[in-house]
CSV table of C-alpha atoms and ligand atoms in Angstrom, one decimal:
chain,number,residue,atom,x,y,z
A,1,UNK,CA,0.1,0.1,0.1
A,2,UNK,CA,1.3,3.7,-0.7
A,3,UNK,CA,2.1,5.4,2.4
A,4,UNK,CA,0.1,8.4,2.9
A,5,UNK,CA,1.8,11.9,2.0
A,6,UNK,CA,2.9,13.7,5.4
A,7,UNK,CA,2.2,17.3,5.7
A,8,UNK,CA,5.5,19.2,5.8
A,9,UNK,CA,5.1,22.6,7.7
A,10,UNK,CA,7.8,25.0,6.4
A,11,UNK,CA,8.7,27.9,8.8
A,12,UNK,CA,11.8,29.5,6.8
A,13,UNK,CA,11.5,32.3,9.2
A,14,UNK,CA,11.4,30.3,12.6
A,15,UNK,CA,13.5,32.3,15.3
A,16,UNK,CA,13.3,35.6,13.1
A,17,UNK,CA,12.2,38.6,14.6
A,18,UNK,CA,10.5,41.2,12.4
A,19,UNK,CA,9.2,44.8,12.6
A,20,UNK,CA,6.7,46.0,10.1
A,21,UNK,CA,5.8,49.9,9.9
A,22,UNK,CA,1.8,50.9,8.9
A,23,UNK,CA,1.4,46.9,10.0
A,24,UNK,CA,-2.3,47.5,11.1
A,25,UNK,CA,-3.7,48.0,7.4
A,26,UNK,CA,-3.4,47.0,3.8
A,27,UNK,CA,0.0,46.0,2.7
A,28,UNK,CA,1.7,46.1,6.1
A,29,UNK,CA,-0.9,43.9,7.9
A,30,UNK,CA,-0.6,41.2,4.9
A,31,UNK,CA,2.9,41.3,5.1
A,32,UNK,CA,2.6,40.6,9.0
A,33,UNK,CA,0.3,37.8,8.6
A,34,UNK,CA,3.0,36.3,5.8
A,35,UNK,CA,6.1,36.8,7.9
A,36,UNK,CA,4.0,35.2,11.0
A,37,UNK,CA,3.0,32.3,8.9
A,38,UNK,CA,6.7,31.4,7.9
A,39,UNK,CA,7.4,31.4,11.7
A,40,UNK,CA,8.5,34.8,12.3
A,41,UNK,CA,7.8,36.9,15.6
A,42,UNK,CA,6.5,40.2,14.4
A,43,UNK,CA,6.2,43.8,15.8
A,44,UNK,CA,3.2,45.8,14.2
A,45,UNK,CA,4.1,49.4,14.5
A,46,UNK,CA,1.5,51.7,13.6
A,47,UNK,CA,-0.2,54.8,14.7
A,48,UNK,CA,-3.5,53.2,15.0
A,49,UNK,CA,-2.7,51.5,18.2
A,50,UNK,CA,-5.9,49.3,18.4
A,51,UNK,CA,-5.5,48.1,15.0
A,52,UNK,CA,-2.0,47.4,15.5
A,53,UNK,CA,-3.1,45.5,18.7
A,54,UNK,CA,-5.7,43.5,16.8
A,55,UNK,CA,-3.1,42.2,14.0
A,56,UNK,CA,-0.7,41.4,16.7
A,57,UNK,CA,-3.0,39.3,18.5
A,58,UNK,CA,-4.0,37.7,15.3
A,59,UNK,CA,-0.5,36.4,14.7
A,60,UNK,CA,0.8,36.0,18.5
A,61,UNK,CA,2.9,39.1,17.8
A,62,UNK,CA,3.3,42.3,19.5
A,63,UNK,CA,2.3,46.2,18.9
A,64,UNK,CA,3.7,49.3,19.1
A,65,UNK,CA,1.4,52.0,19.0
A,66,UNK,CA,3.7,55.1,17.5
A,67,UNK,CA,3.4,57.9,15.3
A,68,UNK,CA,6.3,57.8,13.3
A,69,UNK,CA,6.2,61.7,12.8
A,70,UNK,CA,6.4,62.2,16.5
A,71,UNK,CA,10.2,63.3,17.1
A,72,UNK,CA,9.9,61.9,20.6
A,73,UNK,CA,9.2,58.4,19.1
A,74,UNK,CA,12.4,58.5,16.9
A,75,UNK,CA,14.5,59.5,19.7
A,76,UNK,CA,18.0,57.6,19.3
A,77,UNK,CA,17.8,55.7,22.8
A,78,UNK,CA,14.1,54.7,22.1
A,79,UNK,CA,14.8,53.4,18.4
A,80,UNK,CA,17.8,51.5,19.8
A,81,UNK,CA,15.8,49.6,22.5
A,82,UNK,CA,13.1,48.5,20.1
A,83,UNK,CA,15.3,47.9,16.8
A,84,UNK,CA,17.9,46.0,18.7
A,85,UNK,CA,16.2,42.6,18.2
A,86,UNK,CA,15.0,43.0,14.7
A,87,UNK,CA,16.5,40.8,12.2
A,88,UNK,CA,13.6,41.7,9.5
A,89,UNK,CA,12.7,45.6,9.0
A,90,UNK,CA,9.7,46.3,6.7
A,91,UNK,CA,9.5,50.1,6.1
A,92,UNK,CA,5.9,50.2,4.8
A,93,UNK,CA,4.0,53.1,6.5
A,94,UNK,CA,3.2,55.5,3.9
A,95,UNK,CA,0.3,58.1,2.9
A,96,UNK,CA,-0.6,59.7,-0.3
A,97,UNK,CA,-1.6,63.2,-1.2
A,98,UNK,CA,-2.7,64.2,-4.7
A,99,UNK,CA,-2.5,67.8,-6.1
A,100,UNK,CA,-0.6,69.6,-8.9
A,101,UNK,CA,2.6,71.1,-8.0
A,102,UNK,CA,1.3,74.6,-7.9
A,103,UNK,CA,-1.2,74.1,-5.4
A,104,UNK,CA,0.5,71.1,-3.5
A,105,UNK,CA,0.8,72.2,0.5
A,106,UNK,CA,4.4,72.4,1.4
A,107,UNK,CA,3.7,71.1,4.9
A,108,UNK,CA,2.3,68.1,3.2
A,109,UNK,CA,5.0,67.8,0.9
A,110,UNK,CA,7.5,67.6,4.0
A,111,UNK,CA,5.3,65.3,5.8
A,112,UNK,CA,5.5,62.7,3.1
A,113,UNK,CA,9.2,63.1,2.5
A,114,UNK,CA,10.0,62.5,6.6
A,115,UNK,CA,7.3,59.7,6.9
A,116,UNK,CA,8.4,57.7,3.5
A,117,UNK,CA,12.0,58.7,3.5
A,118,UNK,CA,13.5,60.1,6.8
A,119,UNK,CA,11.9,57.4,8.9
A,120,UNK,CA,13.3,54.4,6.7
A,121,UNK,CA,16.7,55.8,7.2
A,122,UNK,CA,16.2,56.6,11.1
A,123,UNK,CA,14.8,53.1,11.5
A,124,UNK,CA,17.6,51.2,9.3
A,125,UNK,CA,20.2,53.5,10.9
A,126,UNK,CA,19.1,52.2,14.3
A,127,UNK,CA,18.8,48.4,13.3
A,128,UNK,CA,21.9,48.2,11.4
A,129,UNK,CA,24.3,47.9,14.4
A,130,UNK,CA,22.8,45.0,15.9
A,131,UNK,CA,22.0,43.2,12.5
A,132,UNK,CA,26.1,43.6,11.7
A,133,UNK,CA,27.0,42.3,15.2
A,134,UNK,CA,24.3,39.1,14.5
A,135,UNK,CA,25.8,38.9,10.8
A,136,UNK,CA,22.3,38.8,9.5
A,137,UNK,CA,19.5,41.0,8.3
A,138,UNK,CA,16.9,41.9,5.9
A,139,UNK,CA,15.7,45.5,5.1
A,140,UNK,CA,12.7,45.2,2.8
A,141,UNK,CA,11.3,48.6,1.6
A,142,UNK,CA,7.6,49.1,0.5
A,143,UNK,CA,8.2,51.4,-2.4
A,144,UNK,CA,6.0,51.5,-5.6
A,145,UNK,CA,5.8,51.2,-9.3
A,146,UNK,CA,6.2,54.9,-8.5
A,147,UNK,CA,9.5,54.4,-7.3
A,148,UNK,CA,10.4,53.5,-10.9
A,149,UNK,CA,7.8,55.7,-12.6
A,150,UNK,CA,6.0,59.0,-12.3
A,151,UNK,CA,2.3,60.1,-12.3
A,152,UNK,CA,1.0,63.4,-12.4
A,153,UNK,CA,-0.2,65.4,-9.3
A,154,UNK,CA,1.9,62.7,-6.9
A,155,UNK,CA,4.8,65.1,-6.4
A,156,UNK,CA,5.6,64.3,-2.8
A,157,UNK,CA,5.0,60.5,-3.3
A,158,UNK,CA,7.0,59.8,-6.5
A,159,UNK,CA,10.2,61.7,-5.1
A,160,UNK,CA,9.9,59.9,-1.8
A,161,UNK,CA,9.7,56.6,-3.3
A,162,UNK,CA,12.5,57.7,-6.1
A,163,UNK,CA,14.4,58.5,-2.7
A,164,UNK,CA,13.8,55.3,-1.0
A,165,UNK,CA,14.8,53.4,-3.9
A,166,UNK,CA,18.2,54.7,-3.8
A,167,UNK,CA,18.5,54.8,0.0
A,168,UNK,CA,17.6,50.7,-0.5
A,169,UNK,CA,20.8,50.4,-2.8
A,170,UNK,CA,23.1,52.3,-0.2
A,171,UNK,CA,22.0,50.1,2.5
A,172,UNK,CA,22.7,47.1,0.3
A,173,UNK,CA,26.1,48.1,-0.7
A,174,UNK,CA,27.1,48.9,3.0
A,175,UNK,CA,25.3,46.1,4.2
A,176,UNK,CA,26.5,43.0,2.0
A,177,UNK,CA,29.8,42.4,4.0
A,178,UNK,CA,27.6,42.2,6.9
A,179,UNK,CA,25.2,39.6,5.8
A,180,UNK,CA,22.6,42.3,5.5
A,181,UNK,CA,20.4,42.7,2.5
A,182,UNK,CA,18.1,45.4,1.4
A,183,UNK,CA,15.4,45.8,-1.2
A,184,UNK,CA,12.4,47.2,-2.8
A,185,UNK,CA,9.1,46.0,-3.7
A,186,UNK,CA,7.2,47.9,-6.1
A,187,UNK,CA,3.7,47.3,-6.4
A,188,UNK,CA,1.2,48.7,-9.0
A,189,UNK,CA,-2.3,49.6,-7.4
A,190,UNK,CA,-3.3,47.3,-4.3
A,191,UNK,CA,-6.6,46.8,-3.2
A,192,UNK,CA,-6.2,48.6,0.1
A,193,UNK,CA,-7.8,51.7,2.1
A,194,UNK,CA,-5.2,53.8,0.5
A,195,UNK,CA,-6.4,53.2,-2.9
A,196,UNK,CA,-10.0,53.6,-1.8
A,197,UNK,CA,-9.3,56.9,-0.5
A,198,UNK,CA,-7.6,58.2,-3.5
A,199,UNK,CA,-10.5,57.0,-5.8
A,200,UNK,CA,-12.6,60.3,-5.4
A,201,UNK,CA,-9.9,62.6,-5.4
A,202,UNK,CA,-8.8,61.0,-8.8
A,203,UNK,CA,-12.2,61.2,-10.1
A,204,UNK,CA,-12.5,65.1,-9.2
A,205,UNK,CA,-8.6,65.8,-10.8
A,206,UNK,CA,-9.5,64.0,-13.9
A,207,UNK,CA,-13.2,65.1,-14.4
A,208,UNK,CA,-14.6,61.6,-14.3
A,209,UNK,CA,-17.0,59.6,-12.7
A,210,UNK,CA,-15.2,57.5,-9.8
A,211,UNK,CA,-16.7,54.5,-11.1
A,212,UNK,CA,-14.4,55.2,-14.2
A,213,UNK,CA,-11.4,55.7,-12.4
A,214,UNK,CA,-10.2,52.3,-12.2
A,215,UNK,CA,-10.1,51.6,-15.9
A,216,UNK,CA,-9.2,55.4,-17.2
A,217,UNK,CA,-6.6,55.9,-14.5
A,218,UNK,CA,-5.3,53.5,-12.1
A,219,UNK,CA,-5.1,50.5,-14.5
A,220,UNK,CA,-4.3,52.3,-18.1
A,221,UNK,CA,-0.4,51.2,-17.8
A,222,UNK,CA,-1.0,47.6,-16.4
A,223,UNK,CA,-1.3,44.6,-18.9
A,224,UNK,CA,-3.2,42.7,-16.0
A,225,UNK,CA,-6.4,44.8,-15.5
A,226,UNK,CA,-6.9,44.3,-11.9
A,227,UNK,CA,-5.6,45.3,-8.6
A,228,UNK,CA,-2.9,43.6,-6.8
A,229,UNK,CA,-4.0,41.7,-3.5
A,230,UNK,CA,-2.2,42.9,-0.3
A,231,UNK,CA,-1.6,39.1,0.4
A,232,UNK,CA,0.7,39.1,-3.0
A,233,UNK,CA,2.8,41.6,-1.8
A,234,UNK,CA,3.1,40.2,1.7
A,235,UNK,CA,4.3,36.9,0.0
A,236,UNK,CA,7.0,38.8,-1.9
A,237,UNK,CA,8.1,40.4,0.8
A,238,UNK,CA,8.3,37.3,3.2
A,239,UNK,CA,10.0,35.7,0.6
A,240,UNK,CA,12.8,38.4,0.5
A,241,UNK,CA,13.4,37.9,4.1
A,242,UNK,CA,14.3,34.2,3.8
A,243,UNK,CA,17.8,32.5,3.6
A,244,UNK,CA,16.7,31.5,-0.5
A,245,UNK,CA,16.7,35.5,-1.2
A,246,UNK,CA,20.4,35.8,0.6
A,247,UNK,CA,22.0,36.8,-2.7
A,248,UNK,CA,18.9,39.3,-3.7
A,249,UNK,CA,20.1,42.8,-2.7
A,250,UNK,CA,20.0,46.1,-4.1
A,251,UNK,CA,17.2,44.8,-6.1
A,252,UNK,CA,13.6,46.3,-6.9
A,253,UNK,CA,11.0,43.6,-7.4
A,254,UNK,CA,8.1,44.9,-9.8
A,255,UNK,CA,4.7,43.6,-8.8
A,256,UNK,CA,2.7,45.8,-11.1
A,257,UNK,CA,1.0,43.4,-13.8
A,258,UNK,CA,3.2,44.5,-16.4
A,259,UNK,CA,3.1,48.5,-15.9
A,260,UNK,CA,7.0,48.9,-15.6
A,261,UNK,CA,7.5,46.7,-18.8
A,262,UNK,CA,6.6,49.8,-20.8
B,1,NAD,N1,-2.1,50.5,-2.2
B,1,NAD,C1,-1.4,50.7,-2.8
B,1,NAD,O1,-1.7,50.8,-4.3
B,1,NAD,C2,0.2,51.0,-2.9
B,1,NAD,C3,1.0,50.6,-4.2
B,1,NAD,C4,2.3,50.6,-4.0
B,1,NAD,C5,2.7,51.1,-2.9
B,1,NAD,N2,1.9,51.4,-1.7
B,1,NAD,C6,2.7,51.5,-0.4
B,1,NAD,O2,2.5,50.4,0.3
B,1,NAD,C7,2.7,51.1,1.9
B,1,NAD,C8,1.2,50.7,2.5
B,1,NAD,O3,0.2,51.3,1.8
B,1,NAD,P1,-1.3,50.6,2.2
B,1,NAD,O4,-2.0,50.7,0.5
B,1,NAD,O5,-1.3,49.0,2.8
B,1,NAD,O6,-1.8,51.9,3.1
B,1,NAD,P2,-2.9,51.9,4.3
B,1,NAD,O7,-3.4,53.2,4.0
B,1,NAD,O8,-4.0,50.6,4.1
B,1,NAD,O9,-1.8,51.3,5.4
B,1,NAD,C9,-1.1,52.4,5.8
B,1,NAD,C10,-0.5,52.1,7.3
B,1,NAD,O10,0.2,53.2,8.0
B,1,NAD,C11,-0.2,53.7,9.0
B,1,NAD,N3,0.8,54.8,9.2
B,1,NAD,C12,0.4,56.2,8.1
B,1,NAD,N4,1.1,57.2,8.8
B,1,NAD,C13,1.7,56.7,10.1
B,1,NAD,C14,2.8,57.2,10.7
B,1,NAD,N5,2.8,58.6,10.8
B,1,NAD,N6,2.9,56.5,11.9
B,1,NAD,C15,2.6,55.3,12.2
B,1,NAD,N7,1.9,54.7,11.0
B,1,NAD,C16,1.2,55.4,10.0
B,1,NAD,C17,-1.4,53.9,9.0
B,1,NAD,O11,-2.1,54.0,10.2
B,1,NAD,C18,-2.1,52.6,8.4
B,1,NAD,O12,-2.3,51.4,9.2
B,1,NAD,C19,2.7,52.5,1.5
B,1,NAD,O13,4.2,52.6,1.8
B,1,NAD,C20,2.2,52.8,0.0
B,1,NAD,O14,3.1,54.1,-0.5
B,1,NAD,C21,0.7,51.1,-1.8
């Protein structure tokens, strides 16, 4: 008689400790789940403390209720305490603001650059000495197709993501000799609250109905005409954290339905 196949449980991230910023919603929450499913212990960092606690409870992780734009949250000693045990740092927290450059609120521009470029720098800066000491680290930056391509009305977002791409490559060069990799993932439009919030603004700016925004604005460049699912991005991030991806560094992985093939 043939033997029943045994279930093999694969936990490639067992023993690893991860921190995901913006981990309470959308891509961040899906990434928390993907990392935890593969065995990692995860810290969910988010300004929405209740949602962070709920996601953390789901996966047996811990929550860090933090507004990453509060200078006190990023004080050197505090960051060192939180980041010293972290092997896998996922820089994911992000916001969007859409407006023509001549009308773009400078305070909004600064806030976006701070959250999506300066905060990743500060977290990586605090995490690296400990990753170097252990000879292992994974920095995974949730960039965007807008780290590789531009769209009108998104000056701050596109500038921040292009900056993040450069910062990720420098981290890769400095981290390589110490067992630390750094990569970006570059999704097209993902089915998350951040995109849902954009639909009304895009409709107003382009003078079309909200129901037309997907086909006429968001998915025009994509060869595959659907939104990316958050779990698809989470799965790519989790793979980049594994030993299988040890030779992947300084790279940018598009998951954009073919947008950047143009
Ligand atoms: N949704 C998309 O289509 C898409 C595509 C490409 C890249 N991205 C990127 O993915 C990342 C996540 O986006 P999402 O769509 O999941 O968004 P989301 O709005 O669903 O989640 C973002 C999370 O970040 C948190 N956050 C925002 N500001 C914060 C702050 N100051 N301090 C702490 N936490 C803060 C929010 O509370 C929220 O939980 C962003 O960097 C975004 O640029 C999104």
